[in-house]
PQR file of N, CA, C, O and H, with PARSE charges and radii, in Angstrom:
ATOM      1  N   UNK A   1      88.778  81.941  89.800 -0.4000 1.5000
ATOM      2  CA  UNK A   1      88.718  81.818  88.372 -0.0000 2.0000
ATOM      3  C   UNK A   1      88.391  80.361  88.051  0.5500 1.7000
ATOM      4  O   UNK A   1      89.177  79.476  88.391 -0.5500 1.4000
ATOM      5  N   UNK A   2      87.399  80.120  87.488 -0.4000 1.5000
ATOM      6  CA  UNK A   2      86.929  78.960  86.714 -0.0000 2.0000
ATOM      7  C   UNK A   2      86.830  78.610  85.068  0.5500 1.7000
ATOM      8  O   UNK A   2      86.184  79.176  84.186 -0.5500 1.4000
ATOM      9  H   UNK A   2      86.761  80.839  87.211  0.4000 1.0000
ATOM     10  N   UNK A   3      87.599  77.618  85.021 -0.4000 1.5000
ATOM     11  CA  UNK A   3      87.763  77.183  83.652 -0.0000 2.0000
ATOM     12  C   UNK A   3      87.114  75.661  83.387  0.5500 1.7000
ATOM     13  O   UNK A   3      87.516  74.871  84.242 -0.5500 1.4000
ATOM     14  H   UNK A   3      88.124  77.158  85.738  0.4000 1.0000
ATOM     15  N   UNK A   4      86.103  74.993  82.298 -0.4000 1.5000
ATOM     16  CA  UNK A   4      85.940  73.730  82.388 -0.0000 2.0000
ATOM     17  C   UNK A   4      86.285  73.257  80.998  0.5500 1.7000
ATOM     18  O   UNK A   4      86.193  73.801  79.898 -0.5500 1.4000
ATOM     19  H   UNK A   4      85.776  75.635  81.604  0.4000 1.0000
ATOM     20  N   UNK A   5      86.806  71.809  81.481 -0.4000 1.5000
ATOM     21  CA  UNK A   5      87.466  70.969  80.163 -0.0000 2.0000
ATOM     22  C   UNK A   5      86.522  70.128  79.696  0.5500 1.7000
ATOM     23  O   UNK A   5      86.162  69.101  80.273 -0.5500 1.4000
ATOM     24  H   UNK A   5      86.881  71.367  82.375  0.4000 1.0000
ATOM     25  N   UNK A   6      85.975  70.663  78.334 -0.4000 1.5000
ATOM     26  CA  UNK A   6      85.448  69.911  77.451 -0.0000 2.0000
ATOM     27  C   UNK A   6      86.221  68.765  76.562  0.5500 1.7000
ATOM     28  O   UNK A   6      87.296  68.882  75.973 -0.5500 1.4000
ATOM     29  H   UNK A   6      86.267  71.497  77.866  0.4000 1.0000
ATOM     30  N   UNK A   7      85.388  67.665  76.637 -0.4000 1.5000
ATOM     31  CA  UNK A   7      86.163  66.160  75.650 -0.0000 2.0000
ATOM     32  C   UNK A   7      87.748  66.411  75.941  0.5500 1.7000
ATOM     33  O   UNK A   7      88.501  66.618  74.989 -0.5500 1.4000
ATOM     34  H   UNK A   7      84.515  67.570  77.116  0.4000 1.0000
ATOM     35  N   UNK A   8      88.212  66.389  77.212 -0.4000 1.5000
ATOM     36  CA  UNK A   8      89.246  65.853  77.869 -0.0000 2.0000
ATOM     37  C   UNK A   8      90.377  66.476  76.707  0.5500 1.7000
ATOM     38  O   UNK A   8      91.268  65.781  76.220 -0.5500 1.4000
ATOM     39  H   UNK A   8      87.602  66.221  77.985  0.4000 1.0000
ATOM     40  N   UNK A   9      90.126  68.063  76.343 -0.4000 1.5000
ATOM     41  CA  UNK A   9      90.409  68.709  76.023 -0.0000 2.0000
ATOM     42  C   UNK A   9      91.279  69.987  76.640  0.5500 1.7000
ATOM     43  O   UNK A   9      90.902  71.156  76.556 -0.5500 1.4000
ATOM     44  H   UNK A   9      89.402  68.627  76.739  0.4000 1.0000
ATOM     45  N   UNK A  10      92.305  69.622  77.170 -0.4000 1.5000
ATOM     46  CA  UNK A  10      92.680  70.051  78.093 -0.0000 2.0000
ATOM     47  C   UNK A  10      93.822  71.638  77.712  0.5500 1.7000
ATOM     48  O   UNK A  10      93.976  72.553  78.520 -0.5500 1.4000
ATOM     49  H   UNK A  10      92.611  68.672  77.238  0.4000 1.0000
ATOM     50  N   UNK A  11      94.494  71.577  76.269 -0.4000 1.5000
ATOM     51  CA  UNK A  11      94.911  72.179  76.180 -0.0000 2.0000
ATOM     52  C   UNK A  11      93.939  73.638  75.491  0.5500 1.7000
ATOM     53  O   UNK A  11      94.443  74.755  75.609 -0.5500 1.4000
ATOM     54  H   UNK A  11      94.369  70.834  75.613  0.4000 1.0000
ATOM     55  N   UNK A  12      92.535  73.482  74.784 -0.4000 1.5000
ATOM     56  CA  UNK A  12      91.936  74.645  74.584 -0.0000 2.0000
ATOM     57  C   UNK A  12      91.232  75.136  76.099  0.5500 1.7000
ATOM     58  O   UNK A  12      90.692  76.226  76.288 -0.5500 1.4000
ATOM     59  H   UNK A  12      92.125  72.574  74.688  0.4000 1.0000
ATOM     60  N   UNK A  13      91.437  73.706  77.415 -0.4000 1.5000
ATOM     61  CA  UNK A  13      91.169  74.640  78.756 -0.0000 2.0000
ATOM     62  C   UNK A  13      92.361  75.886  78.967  0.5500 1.7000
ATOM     63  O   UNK A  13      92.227  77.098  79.135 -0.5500 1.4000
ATOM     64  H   UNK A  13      91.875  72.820  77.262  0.4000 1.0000
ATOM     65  N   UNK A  14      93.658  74.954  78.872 -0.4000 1.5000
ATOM     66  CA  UNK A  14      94.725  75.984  79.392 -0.0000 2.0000
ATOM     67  C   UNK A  14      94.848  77.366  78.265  0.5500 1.7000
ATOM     68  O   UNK A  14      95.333  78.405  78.711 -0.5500 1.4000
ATOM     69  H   UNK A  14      93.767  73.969  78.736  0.4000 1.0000
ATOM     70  N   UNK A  15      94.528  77.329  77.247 -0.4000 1.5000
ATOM     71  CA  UNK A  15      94.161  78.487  76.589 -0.0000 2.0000
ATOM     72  C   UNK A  15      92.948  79.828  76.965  0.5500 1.7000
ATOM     73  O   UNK A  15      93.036  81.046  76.812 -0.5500 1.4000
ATOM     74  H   UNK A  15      94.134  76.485  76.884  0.4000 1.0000
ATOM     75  N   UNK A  16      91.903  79.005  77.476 -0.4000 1.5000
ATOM     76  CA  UNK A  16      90.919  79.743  78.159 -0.0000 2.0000
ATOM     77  C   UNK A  16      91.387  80.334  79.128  0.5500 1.7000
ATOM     78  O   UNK A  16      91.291  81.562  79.123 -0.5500 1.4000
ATOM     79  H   UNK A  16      91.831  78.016  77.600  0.4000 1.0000
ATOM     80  N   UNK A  17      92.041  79.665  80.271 -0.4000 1.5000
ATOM     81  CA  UNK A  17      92.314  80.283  81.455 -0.0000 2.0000
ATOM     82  C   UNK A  17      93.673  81.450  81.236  0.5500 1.7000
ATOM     83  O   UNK A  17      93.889  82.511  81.822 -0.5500 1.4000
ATOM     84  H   UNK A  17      92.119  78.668  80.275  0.4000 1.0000
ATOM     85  N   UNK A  18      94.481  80.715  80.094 -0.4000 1.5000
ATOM     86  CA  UNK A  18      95.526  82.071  79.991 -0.0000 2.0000
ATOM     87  C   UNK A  18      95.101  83.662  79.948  0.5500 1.7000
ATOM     88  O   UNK A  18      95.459  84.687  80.527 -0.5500 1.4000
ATOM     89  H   UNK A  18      94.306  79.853  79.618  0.4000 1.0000
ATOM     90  N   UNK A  19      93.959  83.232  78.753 -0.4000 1.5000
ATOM     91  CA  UNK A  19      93.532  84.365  78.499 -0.0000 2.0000
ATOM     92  C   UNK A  19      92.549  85.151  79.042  0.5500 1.7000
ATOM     93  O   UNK A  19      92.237  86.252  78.587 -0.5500 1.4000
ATOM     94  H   UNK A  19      93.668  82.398  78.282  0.4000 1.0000
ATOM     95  N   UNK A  20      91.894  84.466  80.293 -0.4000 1.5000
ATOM     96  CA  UNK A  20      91.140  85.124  81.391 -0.0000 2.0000
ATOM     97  C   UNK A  20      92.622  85.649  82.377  0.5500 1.7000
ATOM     98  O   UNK A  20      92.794  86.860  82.511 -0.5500 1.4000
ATOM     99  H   UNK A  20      92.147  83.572  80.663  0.4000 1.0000
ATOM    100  N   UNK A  21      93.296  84.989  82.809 -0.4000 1.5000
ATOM    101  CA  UNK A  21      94.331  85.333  83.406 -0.0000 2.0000
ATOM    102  C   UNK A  21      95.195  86.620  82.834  0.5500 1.7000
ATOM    103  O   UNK A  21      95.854  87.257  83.656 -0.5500 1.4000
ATOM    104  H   UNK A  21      93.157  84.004  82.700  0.4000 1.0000
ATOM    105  N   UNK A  22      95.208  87.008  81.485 -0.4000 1.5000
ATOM    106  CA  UNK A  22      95.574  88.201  80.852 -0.0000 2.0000
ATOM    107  C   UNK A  22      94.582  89.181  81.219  0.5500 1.7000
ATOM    108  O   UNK A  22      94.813  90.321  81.623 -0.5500 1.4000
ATOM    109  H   UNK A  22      94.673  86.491  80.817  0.4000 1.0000
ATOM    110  N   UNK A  23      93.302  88.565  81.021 -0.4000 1.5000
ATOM    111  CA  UNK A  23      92.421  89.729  81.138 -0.0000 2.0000
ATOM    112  C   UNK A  23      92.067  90.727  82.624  0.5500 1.7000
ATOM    113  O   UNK A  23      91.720  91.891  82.823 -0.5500 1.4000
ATOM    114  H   UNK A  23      93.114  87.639  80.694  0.4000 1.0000
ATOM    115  N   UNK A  24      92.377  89.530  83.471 -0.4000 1.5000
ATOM    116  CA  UNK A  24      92.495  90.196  84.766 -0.0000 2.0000
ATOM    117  C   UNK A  24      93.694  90.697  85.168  0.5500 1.7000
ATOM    118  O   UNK A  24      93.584  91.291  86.240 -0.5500 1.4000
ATOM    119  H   UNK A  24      92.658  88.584  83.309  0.4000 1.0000
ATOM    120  N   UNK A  25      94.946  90.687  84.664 -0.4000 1.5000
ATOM    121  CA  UNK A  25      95.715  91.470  85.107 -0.0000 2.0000
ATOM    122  C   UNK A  25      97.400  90.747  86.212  0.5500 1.7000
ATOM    123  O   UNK A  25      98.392  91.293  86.696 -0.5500 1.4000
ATOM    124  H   UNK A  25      95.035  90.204  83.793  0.4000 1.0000
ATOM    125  N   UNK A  26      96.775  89.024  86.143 -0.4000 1.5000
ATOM    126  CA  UNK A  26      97.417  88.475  86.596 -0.0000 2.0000
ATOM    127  C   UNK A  26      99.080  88.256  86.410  0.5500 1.7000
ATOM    128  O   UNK A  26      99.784  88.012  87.389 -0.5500 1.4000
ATOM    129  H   UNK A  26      95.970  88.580  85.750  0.4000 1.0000
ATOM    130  N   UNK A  27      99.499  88.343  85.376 -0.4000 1.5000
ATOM    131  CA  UNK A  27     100.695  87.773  84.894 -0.0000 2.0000
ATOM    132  C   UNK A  27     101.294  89.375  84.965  0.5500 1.7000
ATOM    133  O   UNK A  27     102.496  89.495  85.200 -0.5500 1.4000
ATOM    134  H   UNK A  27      98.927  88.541  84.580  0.4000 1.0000
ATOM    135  N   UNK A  28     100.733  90.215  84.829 -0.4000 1.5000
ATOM    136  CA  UNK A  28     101.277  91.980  85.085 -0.0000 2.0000
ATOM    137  C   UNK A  28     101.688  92.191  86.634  0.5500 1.7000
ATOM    138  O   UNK A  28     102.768  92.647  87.011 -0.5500 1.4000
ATOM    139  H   UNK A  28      99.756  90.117  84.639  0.4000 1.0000
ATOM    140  N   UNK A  29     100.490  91.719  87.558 -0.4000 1.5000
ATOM    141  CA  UNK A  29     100.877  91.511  88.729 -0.0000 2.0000
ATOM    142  C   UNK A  29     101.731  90.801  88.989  0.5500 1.7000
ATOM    143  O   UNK A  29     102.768  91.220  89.502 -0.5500 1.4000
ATOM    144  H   UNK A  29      99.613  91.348  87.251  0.4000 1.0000
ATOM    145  N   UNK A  30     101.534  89.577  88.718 -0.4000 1.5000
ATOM    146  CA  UNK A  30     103.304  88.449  89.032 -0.0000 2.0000
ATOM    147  C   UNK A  30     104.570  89.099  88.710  0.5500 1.7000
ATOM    148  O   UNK A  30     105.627  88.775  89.250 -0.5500 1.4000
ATOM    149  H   UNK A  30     100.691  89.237  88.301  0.4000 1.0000
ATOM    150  N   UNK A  31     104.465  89.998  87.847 -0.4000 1.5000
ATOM    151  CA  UNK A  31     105.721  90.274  87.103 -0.0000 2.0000
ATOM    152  C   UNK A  31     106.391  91.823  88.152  0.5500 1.7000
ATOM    153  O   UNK A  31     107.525  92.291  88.253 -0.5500 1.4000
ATOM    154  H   UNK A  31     103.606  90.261  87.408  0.4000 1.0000
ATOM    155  N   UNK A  32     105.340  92.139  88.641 -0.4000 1.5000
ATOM    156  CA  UNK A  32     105.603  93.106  89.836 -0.0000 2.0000
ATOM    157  C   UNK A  32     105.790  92.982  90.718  0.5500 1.7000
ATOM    158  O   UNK A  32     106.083  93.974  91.385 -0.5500 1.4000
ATOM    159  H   UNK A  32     104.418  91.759  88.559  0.4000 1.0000
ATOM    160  N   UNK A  33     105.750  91.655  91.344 -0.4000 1.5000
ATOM    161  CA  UNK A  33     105.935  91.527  92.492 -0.0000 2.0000
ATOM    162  C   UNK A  33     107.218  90.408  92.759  0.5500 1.7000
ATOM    163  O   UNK A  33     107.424  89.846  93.835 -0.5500 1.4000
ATOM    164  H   UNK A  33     105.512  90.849  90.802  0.4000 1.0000
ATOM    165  N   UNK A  34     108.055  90.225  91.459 -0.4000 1.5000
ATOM    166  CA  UNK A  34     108.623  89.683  91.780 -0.0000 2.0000
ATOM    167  C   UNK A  34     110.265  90.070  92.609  0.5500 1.7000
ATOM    168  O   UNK A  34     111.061  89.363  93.227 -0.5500 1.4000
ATOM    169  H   UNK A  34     107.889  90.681  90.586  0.4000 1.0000
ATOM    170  N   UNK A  35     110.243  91.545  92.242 -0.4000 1.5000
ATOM    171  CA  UNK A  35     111.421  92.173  92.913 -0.0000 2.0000
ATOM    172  C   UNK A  35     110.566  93.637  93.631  0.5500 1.7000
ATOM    173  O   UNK A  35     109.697  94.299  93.063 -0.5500 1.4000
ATOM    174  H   UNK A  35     109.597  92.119  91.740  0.4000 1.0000
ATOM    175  N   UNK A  36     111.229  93.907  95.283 -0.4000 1.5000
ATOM    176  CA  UNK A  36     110.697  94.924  95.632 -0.0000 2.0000
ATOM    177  C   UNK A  36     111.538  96.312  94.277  0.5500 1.7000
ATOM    178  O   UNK A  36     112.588  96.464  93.652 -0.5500 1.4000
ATOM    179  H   UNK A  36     111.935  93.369  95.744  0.4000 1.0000
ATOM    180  N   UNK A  37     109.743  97.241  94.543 -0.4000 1.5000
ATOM    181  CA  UNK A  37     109.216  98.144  94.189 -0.0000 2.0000
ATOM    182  C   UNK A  37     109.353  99.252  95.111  0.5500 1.7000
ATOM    183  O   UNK A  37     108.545  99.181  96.037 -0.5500 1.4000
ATOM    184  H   UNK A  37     108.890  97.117  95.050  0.4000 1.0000
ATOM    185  N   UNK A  38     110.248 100.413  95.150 -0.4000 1.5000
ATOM    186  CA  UNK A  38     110.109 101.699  96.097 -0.0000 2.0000
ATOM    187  C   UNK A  38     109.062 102.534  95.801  0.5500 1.7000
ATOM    188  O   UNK A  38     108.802 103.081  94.729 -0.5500 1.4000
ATOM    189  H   UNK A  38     110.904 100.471  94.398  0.4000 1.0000
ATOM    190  N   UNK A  39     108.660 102.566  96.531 -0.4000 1.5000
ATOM    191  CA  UNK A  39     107.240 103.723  96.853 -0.0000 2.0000
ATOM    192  C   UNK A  39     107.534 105.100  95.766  0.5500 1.7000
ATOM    193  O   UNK A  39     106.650 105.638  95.100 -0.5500 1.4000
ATOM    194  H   UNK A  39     108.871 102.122  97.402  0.4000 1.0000
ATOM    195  N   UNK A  40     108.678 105.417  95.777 -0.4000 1.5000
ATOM    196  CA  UNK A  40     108.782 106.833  94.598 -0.0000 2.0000
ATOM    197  C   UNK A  40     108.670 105.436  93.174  0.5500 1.7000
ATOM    198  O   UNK A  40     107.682 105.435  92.441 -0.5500 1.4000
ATOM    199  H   UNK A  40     109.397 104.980  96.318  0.4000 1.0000
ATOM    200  N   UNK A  41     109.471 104.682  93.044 -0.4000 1.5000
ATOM    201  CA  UNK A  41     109.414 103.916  91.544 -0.0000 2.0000
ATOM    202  C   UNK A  41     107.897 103.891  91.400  0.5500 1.7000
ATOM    203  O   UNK A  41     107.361 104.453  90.446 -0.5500 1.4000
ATOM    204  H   UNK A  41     110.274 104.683  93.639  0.4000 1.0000
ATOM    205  N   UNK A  42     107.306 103.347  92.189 -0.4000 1.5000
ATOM    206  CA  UNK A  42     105.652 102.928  92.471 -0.0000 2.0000
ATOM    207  C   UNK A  42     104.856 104.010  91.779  0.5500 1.7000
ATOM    208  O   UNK A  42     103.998 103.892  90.903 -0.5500 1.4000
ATOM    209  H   UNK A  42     107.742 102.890  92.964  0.4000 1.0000
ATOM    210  N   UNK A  43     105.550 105.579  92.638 -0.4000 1.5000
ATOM    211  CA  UNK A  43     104.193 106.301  92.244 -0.0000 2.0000
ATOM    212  C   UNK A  43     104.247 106.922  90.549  0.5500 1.7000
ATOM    213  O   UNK A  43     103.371 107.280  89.761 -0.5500 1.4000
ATOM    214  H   UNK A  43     106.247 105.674  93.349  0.4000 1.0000
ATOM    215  N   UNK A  44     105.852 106.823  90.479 -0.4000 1.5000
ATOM    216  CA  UNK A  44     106.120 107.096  89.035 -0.0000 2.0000
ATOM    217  C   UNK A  44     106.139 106.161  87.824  0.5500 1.7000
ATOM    218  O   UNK A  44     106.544 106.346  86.676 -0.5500 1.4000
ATOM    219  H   UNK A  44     106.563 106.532  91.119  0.4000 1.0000
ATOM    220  N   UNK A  45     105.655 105.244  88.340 -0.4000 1.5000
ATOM    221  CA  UNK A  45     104.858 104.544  86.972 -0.0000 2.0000
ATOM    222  C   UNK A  45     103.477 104.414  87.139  0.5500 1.7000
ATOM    223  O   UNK A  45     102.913 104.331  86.048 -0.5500 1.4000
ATOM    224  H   UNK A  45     105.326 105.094  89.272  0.4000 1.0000
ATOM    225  N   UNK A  46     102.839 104.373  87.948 -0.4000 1.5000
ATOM    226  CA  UNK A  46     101.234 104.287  88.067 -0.0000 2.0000
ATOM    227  C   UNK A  46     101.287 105.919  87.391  0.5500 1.7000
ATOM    228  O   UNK A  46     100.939 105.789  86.218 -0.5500 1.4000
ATOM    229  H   UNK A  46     103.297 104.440  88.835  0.4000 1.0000
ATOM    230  N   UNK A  47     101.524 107.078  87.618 -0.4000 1.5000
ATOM    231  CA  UNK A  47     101.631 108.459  87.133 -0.0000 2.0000
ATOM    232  C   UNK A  47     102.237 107.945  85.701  0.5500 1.7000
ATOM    233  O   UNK A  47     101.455 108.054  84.757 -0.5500 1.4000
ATOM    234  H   UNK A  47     101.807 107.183  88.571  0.4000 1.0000
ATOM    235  N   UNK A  48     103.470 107.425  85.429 -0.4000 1.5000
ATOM    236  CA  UNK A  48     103.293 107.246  83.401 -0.0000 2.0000
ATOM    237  C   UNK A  48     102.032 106.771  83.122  0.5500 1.7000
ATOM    238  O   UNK A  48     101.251 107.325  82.348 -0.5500 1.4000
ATOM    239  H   UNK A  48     104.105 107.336  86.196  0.4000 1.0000
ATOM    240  N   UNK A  49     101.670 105.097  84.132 -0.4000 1.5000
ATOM    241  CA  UNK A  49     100.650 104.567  83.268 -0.0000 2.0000
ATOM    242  C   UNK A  49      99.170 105.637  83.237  0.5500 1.7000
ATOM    243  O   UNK A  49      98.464 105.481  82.240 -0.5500 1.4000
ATOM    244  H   UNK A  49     102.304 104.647  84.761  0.4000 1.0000
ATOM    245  N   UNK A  50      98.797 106.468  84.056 -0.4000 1.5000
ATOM    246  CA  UNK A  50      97.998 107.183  84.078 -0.0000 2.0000
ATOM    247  C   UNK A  50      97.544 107.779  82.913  0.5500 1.7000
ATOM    248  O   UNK A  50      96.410 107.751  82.434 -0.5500 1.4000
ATOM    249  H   UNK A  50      99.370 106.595  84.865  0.4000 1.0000
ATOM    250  N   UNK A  51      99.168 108.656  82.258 -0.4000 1.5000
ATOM    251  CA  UNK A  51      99.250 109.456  81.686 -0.0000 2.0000
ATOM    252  C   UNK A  51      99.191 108.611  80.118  0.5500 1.7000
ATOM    253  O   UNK A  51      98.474 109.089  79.239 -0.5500 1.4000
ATOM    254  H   UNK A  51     100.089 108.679  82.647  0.4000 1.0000
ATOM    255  N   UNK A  52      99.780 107.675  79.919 -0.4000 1.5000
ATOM    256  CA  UNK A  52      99.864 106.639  78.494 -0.0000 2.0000
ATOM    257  C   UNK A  52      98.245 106.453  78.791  0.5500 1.7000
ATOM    258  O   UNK A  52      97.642 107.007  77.872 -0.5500 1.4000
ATOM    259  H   UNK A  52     100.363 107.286  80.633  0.4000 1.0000
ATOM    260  N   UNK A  53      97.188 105.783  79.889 -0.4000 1.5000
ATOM    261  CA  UNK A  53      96.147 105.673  79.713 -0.0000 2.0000
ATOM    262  C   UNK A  53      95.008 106.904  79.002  0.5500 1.7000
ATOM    263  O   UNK A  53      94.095 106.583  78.241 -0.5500 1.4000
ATOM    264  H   UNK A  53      97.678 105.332  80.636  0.4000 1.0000
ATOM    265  N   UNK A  54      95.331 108.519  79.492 -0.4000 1.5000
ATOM    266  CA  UNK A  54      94.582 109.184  79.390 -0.0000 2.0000
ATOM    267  C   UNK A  54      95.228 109.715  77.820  0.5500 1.7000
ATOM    268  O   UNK A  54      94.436 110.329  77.106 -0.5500 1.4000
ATOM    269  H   UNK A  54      96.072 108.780  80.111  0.4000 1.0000
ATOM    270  N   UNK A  55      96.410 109.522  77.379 -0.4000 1.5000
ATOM    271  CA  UNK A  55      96.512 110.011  75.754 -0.0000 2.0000
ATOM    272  C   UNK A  55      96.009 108.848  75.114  0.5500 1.7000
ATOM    273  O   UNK A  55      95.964 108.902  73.885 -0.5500 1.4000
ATOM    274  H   UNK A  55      97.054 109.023  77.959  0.4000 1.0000
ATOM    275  N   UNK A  56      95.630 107.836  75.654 -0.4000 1.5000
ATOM    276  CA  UNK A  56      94.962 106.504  74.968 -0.0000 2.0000
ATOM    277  C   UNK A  56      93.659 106.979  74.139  0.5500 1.7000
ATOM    278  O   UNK A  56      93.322 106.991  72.956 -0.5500 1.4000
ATOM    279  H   UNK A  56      95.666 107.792  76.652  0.4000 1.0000
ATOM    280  N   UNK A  57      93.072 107.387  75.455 -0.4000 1.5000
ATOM    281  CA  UNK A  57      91.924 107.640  75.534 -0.0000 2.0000
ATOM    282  C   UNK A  57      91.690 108.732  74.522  0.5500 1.7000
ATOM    283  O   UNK A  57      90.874 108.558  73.617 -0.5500 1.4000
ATOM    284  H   UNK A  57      93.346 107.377  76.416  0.4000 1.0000
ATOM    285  N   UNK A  58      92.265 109.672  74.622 -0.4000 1.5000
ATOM    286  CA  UNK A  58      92.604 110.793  73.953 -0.0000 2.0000
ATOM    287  C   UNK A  58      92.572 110.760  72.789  0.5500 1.7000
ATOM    288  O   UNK A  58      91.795 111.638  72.414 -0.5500 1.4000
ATOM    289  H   UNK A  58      92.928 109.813  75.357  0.4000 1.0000
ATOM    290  N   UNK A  59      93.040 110.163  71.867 -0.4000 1.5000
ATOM    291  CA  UNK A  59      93.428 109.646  70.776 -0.0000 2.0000
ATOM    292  C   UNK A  59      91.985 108.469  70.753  0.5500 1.7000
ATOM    293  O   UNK A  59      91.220 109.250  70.188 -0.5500 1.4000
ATOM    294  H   UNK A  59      93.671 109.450  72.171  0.4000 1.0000
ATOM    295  N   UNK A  60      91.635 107.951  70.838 -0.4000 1.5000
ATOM    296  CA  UNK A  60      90.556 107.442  70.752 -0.0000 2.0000
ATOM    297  C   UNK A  60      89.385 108.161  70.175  0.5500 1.7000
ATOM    298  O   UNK A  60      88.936 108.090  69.031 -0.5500 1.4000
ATOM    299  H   UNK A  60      92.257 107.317  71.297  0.4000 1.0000
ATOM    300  N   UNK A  61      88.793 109.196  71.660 -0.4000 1.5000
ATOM    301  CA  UNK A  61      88.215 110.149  71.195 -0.0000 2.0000
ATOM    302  C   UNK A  61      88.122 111.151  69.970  0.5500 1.7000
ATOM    303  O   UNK A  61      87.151 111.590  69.352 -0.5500 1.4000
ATOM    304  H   UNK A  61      89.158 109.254  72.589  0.4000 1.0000
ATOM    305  N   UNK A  62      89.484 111.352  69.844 -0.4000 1.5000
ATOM    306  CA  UNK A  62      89.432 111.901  68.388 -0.0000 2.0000
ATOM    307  C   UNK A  62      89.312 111.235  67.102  0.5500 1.7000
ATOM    308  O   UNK A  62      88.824 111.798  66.122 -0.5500 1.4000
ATOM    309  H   UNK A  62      90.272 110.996  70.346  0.4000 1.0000
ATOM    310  N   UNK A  63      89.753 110.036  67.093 -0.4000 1.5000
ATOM    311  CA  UNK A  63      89.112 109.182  66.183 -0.0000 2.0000
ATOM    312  C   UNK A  63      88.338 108.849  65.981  0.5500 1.7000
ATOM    313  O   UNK A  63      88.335 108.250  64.905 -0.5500 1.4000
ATOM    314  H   UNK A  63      90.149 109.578  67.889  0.4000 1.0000
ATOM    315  N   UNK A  64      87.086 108.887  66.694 -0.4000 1.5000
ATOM    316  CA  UNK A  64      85.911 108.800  66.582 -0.0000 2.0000
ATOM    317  C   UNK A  64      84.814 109.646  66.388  0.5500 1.7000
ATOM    318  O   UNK A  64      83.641 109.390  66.116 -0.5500 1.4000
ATOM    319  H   UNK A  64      87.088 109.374  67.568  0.4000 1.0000
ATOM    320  N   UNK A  65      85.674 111.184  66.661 -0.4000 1.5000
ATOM    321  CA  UNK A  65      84.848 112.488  66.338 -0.0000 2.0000
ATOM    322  C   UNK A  65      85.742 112.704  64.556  0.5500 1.7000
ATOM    323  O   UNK A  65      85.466 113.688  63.870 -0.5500 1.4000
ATOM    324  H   UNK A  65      86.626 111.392  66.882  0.4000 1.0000
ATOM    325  N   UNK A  66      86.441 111.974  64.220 -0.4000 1.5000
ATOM    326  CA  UNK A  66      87.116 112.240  62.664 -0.0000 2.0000
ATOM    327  C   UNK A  66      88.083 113.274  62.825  0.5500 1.7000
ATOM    328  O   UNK A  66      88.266 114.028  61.869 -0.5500 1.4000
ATOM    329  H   UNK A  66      86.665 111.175  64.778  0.4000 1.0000
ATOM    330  N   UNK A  67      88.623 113.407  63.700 -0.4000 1.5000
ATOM    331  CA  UNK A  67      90.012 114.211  63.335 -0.0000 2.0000
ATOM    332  C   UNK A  67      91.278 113.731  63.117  0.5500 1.7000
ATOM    333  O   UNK A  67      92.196 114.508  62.853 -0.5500 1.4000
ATOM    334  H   UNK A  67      88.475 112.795  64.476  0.4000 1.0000
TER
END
């Protein structure tokens, strides 16, 4: 990840990189790995997030067809 500091502007760098760092997923990962995770906890939240992703979606779709 690359970030560059314009006019020794350092704090709209650390703003840039936060928010590339959100966008990739970084600070979600840190936050998971900071205590072990059991393989059943594991598969039953990737299966919620699945499921919150696909009524996302869901709901999306219908908002955009007007229902």
């Amino acid at each position: 990840m690359h970030v560059t500091v314009r006019d020794n502007n350092v704090d709209q760098a650390l703003k840039a990189l936060k928010k590339k760092m959100q966008r990739e997923g970084v600070f979600r990962e840190m936050k998971l790995r900071r205590a072990y995770e059991k393989p059943s906890e594991k598969r039953a939240r990737e299966k919620a997030e699945a499921v919150r992703r696909a009524r996302k979606l869901e709901r999306k779709r219908l908002e955009r067809e007007g229902f």
